[in-house]
Short mmCIF file of C-alpha atoms in Angstrom, two decimals:
data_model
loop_
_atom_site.label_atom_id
_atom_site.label_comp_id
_atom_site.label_asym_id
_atom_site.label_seq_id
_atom_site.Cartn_x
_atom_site.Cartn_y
_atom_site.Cartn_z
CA UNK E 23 0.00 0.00 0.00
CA UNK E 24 0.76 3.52 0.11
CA UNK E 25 3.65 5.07 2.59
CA UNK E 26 3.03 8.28 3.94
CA UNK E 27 6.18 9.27 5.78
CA UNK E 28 6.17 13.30 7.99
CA UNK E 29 8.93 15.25 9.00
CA UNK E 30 10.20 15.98 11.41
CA UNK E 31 8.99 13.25 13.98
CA UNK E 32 9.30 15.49 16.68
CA UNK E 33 9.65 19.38 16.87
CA UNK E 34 10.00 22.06 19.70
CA UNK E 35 9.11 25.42 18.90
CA UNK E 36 9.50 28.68 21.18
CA UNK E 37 6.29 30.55 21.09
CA UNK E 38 6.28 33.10 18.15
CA UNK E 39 8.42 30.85 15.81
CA UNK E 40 7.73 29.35 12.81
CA UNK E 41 7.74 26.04 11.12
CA UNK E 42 7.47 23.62 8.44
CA UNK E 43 6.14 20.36 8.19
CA UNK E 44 6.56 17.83 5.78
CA UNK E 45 4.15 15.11 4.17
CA UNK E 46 6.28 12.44 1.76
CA UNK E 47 3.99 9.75 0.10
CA UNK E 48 4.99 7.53 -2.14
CA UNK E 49 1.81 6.71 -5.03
CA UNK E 50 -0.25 9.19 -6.99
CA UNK E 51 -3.13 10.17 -4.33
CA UNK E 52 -6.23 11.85 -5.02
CA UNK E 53 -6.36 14.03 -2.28
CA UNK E 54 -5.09 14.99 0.66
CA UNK E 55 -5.88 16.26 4.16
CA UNK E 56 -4.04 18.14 7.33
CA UNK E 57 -4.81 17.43 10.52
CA UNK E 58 -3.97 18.40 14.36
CA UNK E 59 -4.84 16.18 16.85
CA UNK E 60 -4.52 18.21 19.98
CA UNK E 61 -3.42 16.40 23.67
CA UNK E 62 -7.40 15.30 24.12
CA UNK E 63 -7.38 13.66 21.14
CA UNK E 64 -9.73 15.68 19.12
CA UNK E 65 -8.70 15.43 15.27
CA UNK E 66 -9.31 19.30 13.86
CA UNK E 67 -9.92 19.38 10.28
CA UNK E 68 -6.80 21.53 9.17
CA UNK E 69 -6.81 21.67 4.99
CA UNK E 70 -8.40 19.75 2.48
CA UNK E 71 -5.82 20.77 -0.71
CA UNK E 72 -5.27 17.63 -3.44
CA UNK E 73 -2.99 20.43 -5.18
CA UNK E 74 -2.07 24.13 -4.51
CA UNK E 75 -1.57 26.75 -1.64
CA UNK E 76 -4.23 27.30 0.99
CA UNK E 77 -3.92 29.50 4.25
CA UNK E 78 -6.19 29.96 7.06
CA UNK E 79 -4.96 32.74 9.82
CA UNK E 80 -1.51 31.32 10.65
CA UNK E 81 -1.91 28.50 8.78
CA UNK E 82 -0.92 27.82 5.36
CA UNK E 83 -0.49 24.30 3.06
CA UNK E 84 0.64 23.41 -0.13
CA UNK E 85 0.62 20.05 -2.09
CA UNK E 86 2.96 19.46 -4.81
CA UNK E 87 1.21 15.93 -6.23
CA UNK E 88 3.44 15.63 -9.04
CA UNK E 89 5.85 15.78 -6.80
CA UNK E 90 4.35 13.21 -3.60
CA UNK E 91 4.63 15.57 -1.07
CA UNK E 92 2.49 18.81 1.07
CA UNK E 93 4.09 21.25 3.33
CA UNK E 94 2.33 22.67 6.19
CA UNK E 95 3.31 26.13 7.73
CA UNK E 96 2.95 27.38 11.34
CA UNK E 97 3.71 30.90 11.58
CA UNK E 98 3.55 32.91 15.03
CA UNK E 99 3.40 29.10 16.98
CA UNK E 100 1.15 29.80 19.74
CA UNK E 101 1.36 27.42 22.88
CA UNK E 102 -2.52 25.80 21.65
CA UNK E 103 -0.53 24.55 18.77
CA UNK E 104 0.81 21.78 20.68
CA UNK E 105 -0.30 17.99 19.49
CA UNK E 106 0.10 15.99 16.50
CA UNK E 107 -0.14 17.13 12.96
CA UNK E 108 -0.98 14.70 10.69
CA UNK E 109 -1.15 14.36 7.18
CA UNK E 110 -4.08 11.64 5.61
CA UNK E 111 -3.92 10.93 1.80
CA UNK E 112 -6.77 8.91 -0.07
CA UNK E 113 -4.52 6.58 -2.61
CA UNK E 114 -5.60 4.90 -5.63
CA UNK E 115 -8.62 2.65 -6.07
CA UNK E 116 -7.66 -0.77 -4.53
CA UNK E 117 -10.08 -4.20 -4.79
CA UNK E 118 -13.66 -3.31 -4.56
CA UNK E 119 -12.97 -0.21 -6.48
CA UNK E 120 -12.37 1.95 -2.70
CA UNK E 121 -10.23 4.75 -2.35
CA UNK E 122 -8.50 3.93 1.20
CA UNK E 123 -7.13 6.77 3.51
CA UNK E 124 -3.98 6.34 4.73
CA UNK E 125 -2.73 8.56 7.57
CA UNK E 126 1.28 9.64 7.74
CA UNK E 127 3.18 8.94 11.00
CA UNK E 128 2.79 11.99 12.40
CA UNK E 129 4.96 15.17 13.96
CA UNK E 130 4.37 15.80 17.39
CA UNK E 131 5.15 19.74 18.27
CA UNK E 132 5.65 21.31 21.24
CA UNK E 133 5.13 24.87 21.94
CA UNK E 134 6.44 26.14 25.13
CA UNK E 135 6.35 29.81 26.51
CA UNK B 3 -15.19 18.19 14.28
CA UNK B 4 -18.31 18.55 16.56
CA UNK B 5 -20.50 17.59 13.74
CA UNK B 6 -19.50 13.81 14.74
CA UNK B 7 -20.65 13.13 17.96
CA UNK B 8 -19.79 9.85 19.75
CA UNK B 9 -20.70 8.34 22.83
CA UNK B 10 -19.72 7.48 25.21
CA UNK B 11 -16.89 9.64 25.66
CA UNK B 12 -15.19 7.16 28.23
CA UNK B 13 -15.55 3.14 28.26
CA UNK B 14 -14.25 0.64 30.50
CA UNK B 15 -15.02 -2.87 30.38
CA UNK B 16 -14.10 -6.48 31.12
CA UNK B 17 -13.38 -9.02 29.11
CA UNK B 18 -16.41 -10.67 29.29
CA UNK B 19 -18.74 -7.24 28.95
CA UNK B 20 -20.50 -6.64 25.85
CA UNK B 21 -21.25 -3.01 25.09
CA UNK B 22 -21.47 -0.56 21.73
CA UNK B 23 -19.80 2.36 20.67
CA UNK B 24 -21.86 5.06 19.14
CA UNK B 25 -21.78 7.52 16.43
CA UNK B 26 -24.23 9.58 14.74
CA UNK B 27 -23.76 12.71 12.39
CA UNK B 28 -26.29 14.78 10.73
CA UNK B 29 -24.50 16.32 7.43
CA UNK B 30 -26.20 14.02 5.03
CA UNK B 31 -23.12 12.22 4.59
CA UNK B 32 -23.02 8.75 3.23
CA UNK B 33 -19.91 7.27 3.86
CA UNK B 34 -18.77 6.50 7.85
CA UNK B 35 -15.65 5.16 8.99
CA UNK B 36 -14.22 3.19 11.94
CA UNK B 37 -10.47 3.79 12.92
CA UNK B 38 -8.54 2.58 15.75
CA UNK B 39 -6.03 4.62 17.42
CA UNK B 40 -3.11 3.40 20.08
CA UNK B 41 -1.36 6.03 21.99
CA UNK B 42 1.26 7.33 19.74
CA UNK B 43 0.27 6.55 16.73
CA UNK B 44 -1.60 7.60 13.81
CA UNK B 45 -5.19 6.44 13.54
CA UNK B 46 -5.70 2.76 11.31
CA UNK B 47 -8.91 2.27 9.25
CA UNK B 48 -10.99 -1.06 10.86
CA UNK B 49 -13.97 0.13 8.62
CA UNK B 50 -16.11 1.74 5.95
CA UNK B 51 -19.77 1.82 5.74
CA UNK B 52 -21.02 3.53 2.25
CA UNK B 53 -24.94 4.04 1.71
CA UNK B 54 -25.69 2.07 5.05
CA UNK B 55 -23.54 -1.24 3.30
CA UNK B 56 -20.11 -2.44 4.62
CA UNK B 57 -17.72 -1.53 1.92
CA UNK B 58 -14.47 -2.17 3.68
CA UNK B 59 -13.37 -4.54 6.55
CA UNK B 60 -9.82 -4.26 7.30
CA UNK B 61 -9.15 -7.43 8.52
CA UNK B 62 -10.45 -6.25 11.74
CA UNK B 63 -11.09 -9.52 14.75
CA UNK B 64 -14.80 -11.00 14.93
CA UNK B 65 -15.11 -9.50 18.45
CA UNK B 66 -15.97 -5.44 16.61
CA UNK B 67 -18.79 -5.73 15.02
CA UNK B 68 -19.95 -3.08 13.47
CA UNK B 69 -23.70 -1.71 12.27
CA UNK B 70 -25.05 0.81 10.53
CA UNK B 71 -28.72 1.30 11.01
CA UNK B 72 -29.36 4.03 8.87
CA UNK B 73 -27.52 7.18 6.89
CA UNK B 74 -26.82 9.02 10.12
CA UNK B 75 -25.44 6.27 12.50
CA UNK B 76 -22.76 4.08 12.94
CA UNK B 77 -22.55 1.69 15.62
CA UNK B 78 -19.58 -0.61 16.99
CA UNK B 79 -20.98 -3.53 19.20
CA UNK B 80 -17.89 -4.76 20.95
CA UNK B 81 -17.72 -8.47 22.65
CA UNK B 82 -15.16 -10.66 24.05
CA UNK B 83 -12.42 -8.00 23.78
CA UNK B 84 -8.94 -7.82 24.74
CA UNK B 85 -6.69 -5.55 27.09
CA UNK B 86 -4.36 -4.76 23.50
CA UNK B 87 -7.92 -3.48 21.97
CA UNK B 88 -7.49 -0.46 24.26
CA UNK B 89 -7.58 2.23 22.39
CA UNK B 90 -8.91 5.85 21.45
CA UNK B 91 -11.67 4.19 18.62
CA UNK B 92 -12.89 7.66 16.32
CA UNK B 93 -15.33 7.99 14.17
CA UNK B 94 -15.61 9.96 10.57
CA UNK B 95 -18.29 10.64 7.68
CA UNK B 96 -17.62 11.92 4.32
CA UNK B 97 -20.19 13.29 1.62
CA UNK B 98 -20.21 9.67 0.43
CA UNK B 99 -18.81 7.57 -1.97
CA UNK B 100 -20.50 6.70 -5.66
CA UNK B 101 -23.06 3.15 -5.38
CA UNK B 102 -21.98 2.05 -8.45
CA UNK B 103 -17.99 3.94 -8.70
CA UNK B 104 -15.84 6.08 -6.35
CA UNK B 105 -17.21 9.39 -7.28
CA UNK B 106 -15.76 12.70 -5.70
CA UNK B 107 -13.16 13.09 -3.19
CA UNK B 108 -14.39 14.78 -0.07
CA UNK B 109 -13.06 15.64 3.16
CA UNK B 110 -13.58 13.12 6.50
CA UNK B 111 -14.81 14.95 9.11
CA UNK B 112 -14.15 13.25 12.50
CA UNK B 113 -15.77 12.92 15.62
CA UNK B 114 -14.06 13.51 19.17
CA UNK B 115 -13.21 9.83 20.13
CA UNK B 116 -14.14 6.81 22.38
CA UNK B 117 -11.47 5.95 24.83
CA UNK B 118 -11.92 2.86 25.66
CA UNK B 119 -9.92 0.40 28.28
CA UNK B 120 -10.24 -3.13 28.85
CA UNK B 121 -9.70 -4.32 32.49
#
């Protein structure tokens, strides 16, 4: 199946800093979502961007897919930042003609004051 | 997400306990999804449900079983289980996929997550 490899695995910011974070896969996909999953678990709904640049406040993505990868950027890292990001990529059809979603392995930042 | 809601929020049981894990969303989505997720790691797909029919089962144990009684919910009736099935088990809907093909490629929304913990 698909491999969906992030970068870094783990990341420390100082509040007000700024970061990137990297989704590899390795098939074509046909989309792609960005997700945090803060410390109670809740998975946010980040970006849904198969291709292009999107930003939201702080936020920004873009997905190369000729390429196999999406960058996210954190800009101003505020302390609620904190969690997991994680990237989730629907791959090509498999048997049964289904489109499975395969989340990456995740980069766990840390924002302290 | 918000628009997911589970319940419980919190589950322990025994071995021997049977109980169900709930989900219900109200978007008019046709597609729901089972994952399983163990403390550091990323969430694993057990199931998909598309138009109220099971359209996936990954290889997931006899012990989840899970239902869909109509468009809005999902259930995940849960028997016999073990302590390694502890786990934060989430739920997500999408707009749906095609009856007949795969037809659009929409967002999962997600639901905040049963932890559940087997004595």
């Amino acid at each position: 199946g698909i491999q969906v490899e992030q970068s870094p695995p783990d990341l420390i910011l100082q509040e007000g800093a700024n970061s990137t974070l990297r989704c590899n896969f390795s098939d074509s996909v046909n989309n792609l979502q960005w997700f945090h999953q803060n410390p109670w678990g809740q998975l946010i709904n980040l970006f849904y961007i198969p291709s292009g640049t999107k930003q939201n406040g702080r936020l920004s993505a873009t997905t190369v897919a000729t390429e196999r990868y999406s960058l996210l950027y954190i800009s101003s890292s505020q302390t609620t930042d904190s969690g997991v990001y994680f990237c989730a990529v629907l791959g090509p059809l498999g048997s049964g003609g289904y489109q499975k979603v395969t989340f990456g392995t995740g980069t766990k930042l840390q924002v302290i004051p | 997400d918000t628009e997911v809601t589970q319940t419980p929020k919190h589950l322990v049981m025994g071995m021997t306990n049977k109980k169900s894990l709930k989900c219900e969303q109200h978007m008019g989505h046709r597609a729901m999804y089972w994952y399983k997720q163990k403390a550091k790691k990323p969430p694993e797909l057990m199931f998909v449900y598309s138009y109220e029919k099971l359209s996936i089962n990954e290889s997931v144990p006899s012990r989840f079983s899970p239902e869909c009684p109509n468009s809005s919910l999902l259930n995940l009736h849960l028997h016999a289980l073990q302590p390694e099935d502890s786990a934060l088990y989430l739920c997500a809907s999408s707009q749906g996929l095609g009856r007949e093909r795969i037809e659009g490629n929409q967002p999962q929304h997600f639901g905040d997550g049963t932890r559940l913990s087997i004595l």
